C-alpha cells in the first residue's frame, strides 16, 4: 500500500497516522492489539522508520495507542466517559459503558490518622485507619489506582473484605451501608510517579487526573476518604450537578 503522493501537500507521517487510525476504526486492530513493528509499518507504507515513529507518537497523543518499552505499541480502548456526581460508583459507570469492571487489592494496612485525614473523616488525630490500595480495571485496561481510608473501628478487617468483594460499594454494603453519596470532590492534574505508572501501564512522564474525595452516609457522617489517580488518556470526566 503506497501513500507516496508528492502533489498532495500532506506530510507523510500524518498520512501514516491517518491510515493506522482508519485501520483501528475499521476493526483491523481491536483494543489491546499489538500493532506491527516499526519496520513492518515502514515497509507497508513505503516510508522510513522516523516517519513511522512520528506517526505513532501522534496517535499516542490522541490517546489511540500506547507504547510499552521493550514490548511494542498497543491499541488503546476508547476513553471511558466518567460522570462525577453525588452518587459516583466505579462499577456502575464502567458497566454502563458496556465494559466489565474489576478491582484488585494491592495492599491493606492499618495506620494512625493524620490531622488532615482525621478532619476529613470526623475522627481524632491518631485514630486507627484502614488503608486500602486498589487497582481498578475496565475490561483488562487499568483505569485508576486508589488509596482509601476508613475508620478501622467502624470497619474492622476492611482490607480482608475488600480482597473478597473487590468493590468499595460492596465493602460498605457488607457493613450494612446500602447507600452513600459524595460529600466533596477535588480534581487536580499530576505526573504519574514510577509506582502508579507501572500499575497503570503508563510510560513515565504521562499525566494522571487526581481525584480527592470524601463519601458520606445518609446522615452526613464521613465514611471514606479517597485519593484516586486516573490515567488521563483513558477517561473523560463529566462533572454533573
PDB file of C-alpha atoms in Angstrom:
ATOM      1  CA  UNK A   1       0.000   0.000   0.000  1.00  0.00           C
ATOM      2  CA  UNK A   2       1.746   3.151  -1.169  1.00  0.00           C
ATOM      3  CA  UNK A   3       0.918   6.557   0.255  1.00  0.00           C
ATOM      4  CA  UNK A   4       3.528   8.459  -1.701  1.00  0.00           C
ATOM      5  CA  UNK A   5       1.847  11.458  -3.283  1.00  0.00           C
ATOM      6  CA  UNK A   6       4.192  14.344  -3.777  1.00  0.00           C
ATOM      7  CA  UNK A   7       1.408  16.598  -5.023  1.00  0.00           C
ATOM      8  CA  UNK A   8      -0.920  16.065  -2.089  1.00  0.00           C
ATOM      9  CA  UNK A   9       0.770  18.534   0.242  1.00  0.00           C
ATOM     10  CA  UNK A  10       0.048  16.173   3.170  1.00  0.00           C
ATOM     11  CA  UNK A  11       3.037  15.191   5.322  1.00  0.00           C
ATOM     12  CA  UNK A  12       3.864  11.504   5.083  1.00  0.00           C
ATOM     13  CA  UNK A  13       3.794  10.991   8.848  1.00  0.00           C
ATOM     14  CA  UNK A  14       0.279  12.394   9.003  1.00  0.00           C
ATOM     15  CA  UNK A  15      -0.896  10.099   6.231  1.00  0.00           C
ATOM     16  CA  UNK A  16       0.617   7.117   8.035  1.00  0.00           C
ATOM     17  CA  UNK A  17      -1.106   8.183  11.264  1.00  0.00           C
ATOM     18  CA  UNK A  18      -4.423   8.630   9.480  1.00  0.00           C
ATOM     19  CA  UNK A  19      -4.054   5.258   7.770  1.00  0.00           C
ATOM     20  CA  UNK A  20      -3.395   3.429  11.042  1.00  0.00           C
ATOM     21  CA  UNK A  21      -6.250   5.302  12.728  1.00  0.00           C
ATOM     22  CA  UNK A  22      -8.566   4.214   9.926  1.00  0.00           C
ATOM     23  CA  UNK A  23      -7.481   0.597  10.332  1.00  0.00           C
ATOM     24  CA  UNK A  24      -8.191   0.828  14.067  1.00  0.00           C
ATOM     25  CA  UNK A  25     -11.637   2.307  13.388  1.00  0.00           C
ATOM     26  CA  UNK A  26     -12.408  -0.454  10.873  1.00  0.00           C
ATOM     27  CA  UNK A  27     -11.576  -3.116  13.443  1.00  0.00           C
ATOM     28  CA  UNK A  28      -8.403  -4.497  11.925  1.00  0.00           C
ATOM     29  CA  UNK A  29      -6.614  -3.693  15.188  1.00  0.00           C
ATOM     30  CA  UNK A  30      -9.040  -4.120  18.139  1.00  0.00           C
ATOM     31  CA  UNK A  31      -8.363  -2.584  21.558  1.00  0.00           C
ATOM     32  CA  UNK A  32      -5.435  -4.295  23.256  1.00  0.00           C
ATOM     33  CA  UNK A  33      -3.922  -5.494  19.972  1.00  0.00           C
ATOM     34  CA  UNK A  34      -0.202  -5.047  19.407  1.00  0.00           C
ATOM     35  CA  UNK A  35       0.477  -3.071  16.229  1.00  0.00           C
ATOM     36  CA  UNK A  36       3.039  -4.342  13.712  1.00  0.00           C
ATOM     37  CA  UNK A  37       6.610  -3.238  14.378  1.00  0.00           C
ATOM     38  CA  UNK A  38       8.070  -0.008  13.005  1.00  0.00           C
ATOM     39  CA  UNK A  39       9.936  -1.837  10.253  1.00  0.00           C
ATOM     40  CA  UNK A  40       6.827  -3.667   9.052  1.00  0.00           C
ATOM     41  CA  UNK A  41       4.757  -0.464   9.078  1.00  0.00           C
ATOM     42  CA  UNK A  42       7.516   1.387   7.235  1.00  0.00           C
ATOM     43  CA  UNK A  43       7.615  -1.283   4.540  1.00  0.00           C
ATOM     44  CA  UNK A  44       3.824  -1.348   4.265  1.00  0.00           C
ATOM     45  CA  UNK A  45       3.562   2.422   3.792  1.00  0.00           C
ATOM     46  CA  UNK A  46       6.884   2.750   1.934  1.00  0.00           C
ATOM     47  CA  UNK A  47       8.312   5.320   4.315  1.00  0.00           C
ATOM     48  CA  UNK A  48      11.256   5.370   6.693  1.00  0.00           C
ATOM     49  CA  UNK A  49      11.120   4.436  10.374  1.00  0.00           C
ATOM     50  CA  UNK A  50      11.489   8.055  11.503  1.00  0.00           C
ATOM     51  CA  UNK A  51       8.216   8.820   9.717  1.00  0.00           C
ATOM     52  CA  UNK A  52       6.566   5.836  11.407  1.00  0.00           C
ATOM     53  CA  UNK A  53       7.799   6.914  14.841  1.00  0.00           C
ATOM     54  CA  UNK A  54       6.349  10.396  14.358  1.00  0.00           C
ATOM     55  CA  UNK A  55       3.032   8.931  13.212  1.00  0.00           C
ATOM     56  CA  UNK A  56       2.851   6.613  16.241  1.00  0.00           C
ATOM     57  CA  UNK A  57       3.745   9.495  18.586  1.00  0.00           C
ATOM     58  CA  UNK A  58       0.842  11.471  17.126  1.00  0.00           C
ATOM     59  CA  UNK A  59      -1.546   8.560  17.674  1.00  0.00           C
ATOM     60  CA  UNK A  60      -0.303   8.244  21.259  1.00  0.00           C
ATOM     61  CA  UNK A  61      -1.012  11.944  21.834  1.00  0.00           C
ATOM     62  CA  UNK A  62      -4.564  11.342  20.577  1.00  0.00           C
ATOM     63  CA  UNK A  63      -4.934   8.514  23.092  1.00  0.00           C
ATOM     64  CA  UNK A  64      -5.388   5.877  20.381  1.00  0.00           C
ATOM     65  CA  UNK A  65      -2.266   3.835  21.117  1.00  0.00           C
ATOM     66  CA  UNK A  66       0.250   3.397  23.897  1.00  0.00           C
ATOM     67  CA  UNK A  67       3.908   2.433  23.650  1.00  0.00           C
ATOM     68  CA  UNK A  68       5.327  -0.099  26.079  1.00  0.00           C
ATOM     69  CA  UNK A  69       9.094  -0.027  26.273  1.00  0.00           C
ATOM     70  CA  UNK A  70      10.603  -3.276  25.063  1.00  0.00           C
ATOM     71  CA  UNK A  71       7.214  -4.685  24.091  1.00  0.00           C
ATOM     72  CA  UNK A  72       5.690  -2.624  21.292  1.00  0.00           C
ATOM     73  CA  UNK A  73       2.765  -0.325  20.574  1.00  0.00           C
ATOM     74  CA  UNK A  74      -0.760  -1.333  21.561  1.00  0.00           C
ATOM     75  CA  UNK A  75      -4.198  -0.059  20.615  1.00  0.00           C
ATOM     76  CA  UNK A  76      -5.914   1.721  23.487  1.00  0.00           C
ATOM     77  CA  UNK A  77      -9.548   1.153  24.397  1.00  0.00           C
ATOM     78  CA  UNK A  78     -11.868   4.144  23.789  1.00  0.00           C
ATOM     79  CA  UNK A  79     -11.867   6.727  26.560  1.00  0.00           C
ATOM     80  CA  UNK A  80     -14.204   5.898  29.403  1.00  0.00           C
ATOM     81  CA  UNK A  81     -16.884   8.528  29.967  1.00  0.00           C
ATOM     82  CA  UNK A  82     -16.785   9.019  33.734  1.00  0.00           C
ATOM     83  CA  UNK A  83     -19.522  11.169  35.342  1.00  0.00           C
ATOM     84  CA  UNK A  84     -18.647  12.810  38.655  1.00  0.00           C
ATOM     85  CA  UNK A  85     -21.863  13.234  40.619  1.00  0.00           C
ATOM     86  CA  UNK A  86     -23.373  12.798  44.067  1.00  0.00           C
ATOM     87  CA  UNK A  87     -23.558   9.019  43.557  1.00  0.00           C
ATOM     88  CA  UNK A  88     -20.336   8.018  41.829  1.00  0.00           C
ATOM     89  CA  UNK A  89     -19.854   4.245  41.584  1.00  0.00           C
ATOM     90  CA  UNK A  90     -16.947   2.908  39.547  1.00  0.00           C
ATOM     91  CA  UNK A  91     -18.589  -0.450  38.832  1.00  0.00           C
ATOM     92  CA  UNK A  92     -21.841   1.147  37.669  1.00  0.00           C
ATOM     93  CA  UNK A  93     -20.071   3.676  35.448  1.00  0.00           C
ATOM     94  CA  UNK A  94     -17.866   1.067  33.778  1.00  0.00           C
ATOM     95  CA  UNK A  95     -20.747  -1.377  33.396  1.00  0.00           C
ATOM     96  CA  UNK A  96     -22.947   1.302  31.831  1.00  0.00           C
ATOM     97  CA  UNK A  97     -20.266   1.772  29.187  1.00  0.00           C
ATOM     98  CA  UNK A  98     -20.523  -1.883  28.193  1.00  0.00           C
ATOM     99  CA  UNK A  99     -17.259  -2.873  29.828  1.00  0.00           C
ATOM    100  CA  UNK A 100     -16.527  -5.204  32.713  1.00  0.00           C
ATOM    101  CA  UNK A 101     -15.431  -3.528  35.976  1.00  0.00           C
ATOM    102  CA  UNK A 102     -12.862  -5.226  38.157  1.00  0.00           C
ATOM    103  CA  UNK A 103     -10.997  -4.286  41.304  1.00  0.00           C
ATOM    104  CA  UNK A 104      -7.714  -5.691  42.536  1.00  0.00           C
ATOM    105  CA  UNK A 105      -6.358  -5.270  46.041  1.00  0.00           C
ATOM    106  CA  UNK A 106      -2.758  -4.082  46.076  1.00  0.00           C
ATOM    107  CA  UNK A 107      -2.282  -3.747  49.817  1.00  0.00           C
ATOM    108  CA  UNK A 108      -4.279  -3.330  53.025  1.00  0.00           C
ATOM    109  CA  UNK A 109      -2.730  -1.911  56.189  1.00  0.00           C
ATOM    110  CA  UNK A 110      -3.666  -0.007  59.315  1.00  0.00           C
ATOM    111  CA  UNK A 111      -2.167   3.313  60.345  1.00  0.00           C
ATOM    112  CA  UNK A 112      -2.967   6.236  62.655  1.00  0.00           C
ATOM    113  CA  UNK A 113      -4.981   9.112  61.229  1.00  0.00           C
ATOM    114  CA  UNK A 114      -3.058  12.232  60.321  1.00  0.00           C
ATOM    115  CA  UNK A 115      -4.591  15.556  61.290  1.00  0.00           C
ATOM    116  CA  UNK A 116      -5.870  16.032  57.721  1.00  0.00           C
ATOM    117  CA  UNK A 117      -7.439  12.574  57.479  1.00  0.00           C
ATOM    118  CA  UNK A 118      -8.908  12.829  60.943  1.00  0.00           C
ATOM    119  CA  UNK A 119     -10.604  16.081  59.986  1.00  0.00           C
ATOM    120  CA  UNK A 120     -11.926  14.593  56.726  1.00  0.00           C
ATOM    121  CA  UNK A 121     -13.340  11.528  58.489  1.00  0.00           C
ATOM    122  CA  UNK A 122     -14.576  13.242  61.640  1.00  0.00           C
ATOM    123  CA  UNK A 123     -12.166  11.303  63.869  1.00  0.00           C
ATOM    124  CA  UNK A 124      -9.484  12.151  66.399  1.00  0.00           C
ATOM    125  CA  UNK A 125      -5.915  12.536  65.229  1.00  0.00           C
ATOM    126  CA  UNK A 126      -4.190   9.200  65.714  1.00  0.00           C
ATOM    127  CA  UNK A 127      -7.389   7.147  65.441  1.00  0.00           C
ATOM    128  CA  UNK A 128      -6.744   3.794  63.713  1.00  0.00           C
ATOM    129  CA  UNK A 129      -7.487   3.790  59.989  1.00  0.00           C
ATOM    130  CA  UNK A 130      -7.782   1.004  57.455  1.00  0.00           C
ATOM    131  CA  UNK A 131      -5.780   1.923  54.354  1.00  0.00           C
ATOM    132  CA  UNK A 132      -6.733   0.130  51.130  1.00  0.00           C
ATOM    133  CA  UNK A 133      -4.646   0.421  47.959  1.00  0.00           C
ATOM    134  CA  UNK A 134      -6.510  -0.868  44.917  1.00  0.00           C
ATOM    135  CA  UNK A 135      -6.196  -1.000  41.156  1.00  0.00           C
ATOM    136  CA  UNK A 136      -9.370  -0.749  39.061  1.00  0.00           C
ATOM    137  CA  UNK A 137      -9.926  -2.002  35.532  1.00  0.00           C
ATOM    138  CA  UNK A 138     -12.412  -1.612  32.697  1.00  0.00           C
ATOM    139  CA  UNK A 139     -12.187  -4.976  30.957  1.00  0.00           C
ATOM    140  CA  UNK A 140      -8.437  -5.608  31.056  1.00  0.00           C
ATOM    141  CA  UNK A 141      -7.402  -1.952  30.899  1.00  0.00           C
ATOM    142  CA  UNK A 142      -6.169  -0.354  34.144  1.00  0.00           C
ATOM    143  CA  UNK A 143      -8.089   2.874  34.750  1.00  0.00           C
ATOM    144  CA  UNK A 144      -7.111   4.126  38.187  1.00  0.00           C
ATOM    145  CA  UNK A 145      -5.153   3.469  41.343  1.00  0.00           C
ATOM    146  CA  UNK A 146      -6.925   4.443  44.552  1.00  0.00           C
ATOM    147  CA  UNK A 147      -5.883   4.906  48.168  1.00  0.00           C
ATOM    148  CA  UNK A 148      -8.869   4.747  50.523  1.00  0.00           C
ATOM    149  CA  UNK A 149      -9.017   5.397  54.259  1.00  0.00           C
ATOM    150  CA  UNK A 150     -11.806   4.205  56.587  1.00  0.00           C
ATOM    151  CA  UNK A 151     -12.198   4.030  60.346  1.00  0.00           C
ATOM    152  CA  UNK A 152     -10.663   0.713  61.429  1.00  0.00           C
ATOM    153  CA  UNK A 153     -13.004   0.651  64.420  1.00  0.00           C
ATOM    154  CA  UNK A 154     -16.185   1.122  62.381  1.00  0.00           C
ATOM    155  CA  UNK A 155     -14.980  -1.140  59.547  1.00  0.00           C
ATOM    156  CA  UNK A 156     -12.893  -3.934  61.135  1.00  0.00           C
ATOM    157  CA  UNK A 157     -10.995  -6.149  58.684  1.00  0.00           C
ATOM    158  CA  UNK A 158     -11.909  -3.835  55.810  1.00  0.00           C
ATOM    159  CA  UNK A 159      -8.887  -4.954  53.810  1.00  0.00           C
ATOM    160  CA  UNK A 160      -9.862  -8.611  54.021  1.00  0.00           C
ATOM    161  CA  UNK A 161     -13.426  -7.809  52.994  1.00  0.00           C
ATOM    162  CA  UNK A 162     -12.272  -5.708  50.039  1.00  0.00           C
ATOM    163  CA  UNK A 163      -9.994  -8.519  48.876  1.00  0.00           C
ATOM    164  CA  UNK A 164     -13.058 -10.753  48.721  1.00  0.00           C
ATOM    165  CA  UNK A 165     -15.621  -8.365  47.189  1.00  0.00           C
ATOM    166  CA  UNK A 166     -13.227  -6.124  45.156  1.00  0.00           C
ATOM    167  CA  UNK A 167     -15.550  -3.133  45.346  1.00  0.00           C
ATOM    168  CA  UNK A 168     -15.904  -0.240  47.786  1.00  0.00           C
ATOM    169  CA  UNK A 169     -19.693  -0.281  47.303  1.00  0.00           C
ATOM    170  CA  UNK A 170     -19.810  -3.981  48.174  1.00  0.00           C
ATOM    171  CA  UNK A 171     -17.461  -3.432  51.106  1.00  0.00           C
ATOM    172  CA  UNK A 172     -19.732  -0.776  52.613  1.00  0.00           C
ATOM    173  CA  UNK A 173     -22.780  -2.969  51.955  1.00  0.00           C
ATOM    174  CA  UNK A 174     -21.078  -5.704  53.972  1.00  0.00           C
ATOM    175  CA  UNK A 175     -21.221  -3.362  56.969  1.00  0.00           C
ATOM    176  CA  UNK A 176     -24.873  -2.514  56.366  1.00  0.00           C
ATOM    177  CA  UNK A 177     -24.393   0.710  54.409  1.00  0.00           C
ATOM    178  CA  UNK A 178     -26.565   0.327  51.318  1.00  0.00           C
ATOM    179  CA  UNK A 179     -26.387   3.877  50.080  1.00  0.00           C
ATOM    180  CA  UNK A 180     -23.950   6.740  50.344  1.00  0.00           C
ATOM    181  CA  UNK A 181     -23.085   9.868  48.433  1.00  0.00           C
ATOM    182  CA  UNK A 182     -20.177  12.083  47.572  1.00  0.00           C
ATOM    183  CA  UNK A 183     -19.570  14.746  50.192  1.00  0.00           C
ATOM    184  CA  UNK A 184     -16.700  16.524  48.458  1.00  0.00           C
ATOM    185  CA  UNK A 185     -14.604  16.217  45.313  1.00  0.00           C
ATOM    186  CA  UNK A 186     -11.429  17.970  44.210  1.00  0.00           C
ATOM    187  CA  UNK A 187      -9.695  17.319  40.879  1.00  0.00           C
ATOM    188  CA  UNK A 188      -6.072  18.163  40.087  1.00  0.00           C
ATOM    189  CA  UNK A 189      -3.553  17.061  37.476  1.00  0.00           C
ATOM    190  CA  UNK A 190      -0.172  15.474  38.104  1.00  0.00           C
ATOM    191  CA  UNK A 191       2.518  13.339  36.530  1.00  0.00           C
ATOM    192  CA  UNK A 192       2.314   9.663  37.445  1.00  0.00           C
ATOM    193  CA  UNK A 193       5.056   8.570  39.798  1.00  0.00           C
ATOM    194  CA  UNK A 194       7.009   5.409  38.986  1.00  0.00           C
ATOM    195  CA  UNK A 195       4.743   3.169  41.076  1.00  0.00           C
ATOM    196  CA  UNK A 196       1.464   4.455  39.615  1.00  0.00           C
ATOM    197  CA  UNK A 197       2.886   4.463  36.087  1.00  0.00           C
ATOM    198  CA  UNK A 198       3.825   0.793  36.407  1.00  0.00           C
ATOM    199  CA  UNK A 199       0.435  -0.194  37.803  1.00  0.00           C
ATOM    200  CA  UNK A 200      -1.480   1.814  35.209  1.00  0.00           C
ATOM    201  CA  UNK A 201       0.761   0.591  32.391  1.00  0.00           C
ATOM    202  CA  UNK A 202       1.785   4.164  31.524  1.00  0.00           C
ATOM    203  CA  UNK A 203       5.056   5.480  30.204  1.00  0.00           C
ATOM    204  CA  UNK A 204       6.991   7.574  32.718  1.00  0.00           C
ATOM    205  CA  UNK A 205       6.027  11.220  32.465  1.00  0.00           C
ATOM    206  CA  UNK A 206       2.417  10.565  31.452  1.00  0.00           C
ATOM    207  CA  UNK A 207      -0.304  12.597  33.223  1.00  0.00           C
ATOM    208  CA  UNK A 208      -2.858  11.393  35.729  1.00  0.00           C
ATOM    209  CA  UNK A 209      -6.011  13.072  36.975  1.00  0.00           C
ATOM    210  CA  UNK A 210      -6.064  13.059  40.772  1.00  0.00           C
ATOM    211  CA  UNK A 211      -9.485  12.945  42.434  1.00  0.00           C
ATOM    212  CA  UNK A 212      -9.566  13.600  46.179  1.00  0.00           C
ATOM    213  CA  UNK A 213     -12.995  12.778  47.584  1.00  0.00           C
ATOM    214  CA  UNK A 214     -14.938  12.026  50.732  1.00  0.00           C
ATOM    215  CA  UNK A 215     -18.031   9.814  50.775  1.00  0.00           C
ATOM    216  CA  UNK A 216     -20.704  10.288  53.434  1.00  0.00           C
ATOM    217  CA  UNK A 217     -23.735   8.327  54.615  1.00  0.00           C
ATOM    218  CA  UNK A 218     -27.368   9.465  54.653  1.00  0.00           C
ATOM    219  CA  UNK A 219     -26.771  11.352  57.915  1.00  0.00           C
ATOM    220  CA  UNK A 220     -23.758  13.183  56.550  1.00  0.00           C
ATOM    221  CA  UNK A 221     -21.237  11.132  58.541  1.00  0.00           C
ATOM    222  CA  UNK A 222     -17.957  10.657  56.651  1.00  0.00           C
ATOM    223  CA  UNK A 223     -17.277   7.079  55.567  1.00  0.00           C
ATOM    224  CA  UNK A 224     -14.315   7.028  53.186  1.00  0.00           C
ATOM    225  CA  UNK A 225     -11.585   9.484  52.297  1.00  0.00           C
ATOM    226  CA  UNK A 226     -10.060   8.558  48.961  1.00  0.00           C
ATOM    227  CA  UNK A 227      -7.362   9.673  46.547  1.00  0.00           C
ATOM    228  CA  UNK A 228      -7.746   8.159  43.066  1.00  0.00           C
ATOM    229  CA  UNK A 229      -5.217   8.591  40.249  1.00  0.00           C
ATOM    230  CA  UNK A 230      -6.810   8.097  36.829  1.00  0.00           C
ATOM    231  CA  UNK A 231      -4.852   7.541  33.605  1.00  0.00           C
ATOM    232  CA  UNK A 232      -5.684  10.860  31.942  1.00  0.00           C
ATOM    233  CA  UNK A 233      -5.612   9.401  28.444  1.00  0.00           C
ATOM    234  CA  UNK A 234      -8.231   6.757  29.295  1.00  0.00           C
ATOM    235  CA  UNK A 235     -11.039   8.773  30.879  1.00  0.00           C
ATOM    236  CA  UNK A 236     -13.158  11.823  30.201  1.00  0.00           C
ATOM    237  CA  UNK A 237     -14.644  13.332  33.334  1.00  0.00           C
ATOM    238  CA  UNK A 238     -18.151  14.720  33.157  1.00  0.00           C
ATOM    239  CA  UNK A 239     -18.975  16.898  36.149  1.00  0.00           C
ATOM    240  CA  UNK A 240     -22.671  16.741  36.977  1.00  0.00           C
ATOM    241  CA  UNK A 241     -24.612  18.825  39.449  1.00  0.00           C
TER     242      UNK A 241
END
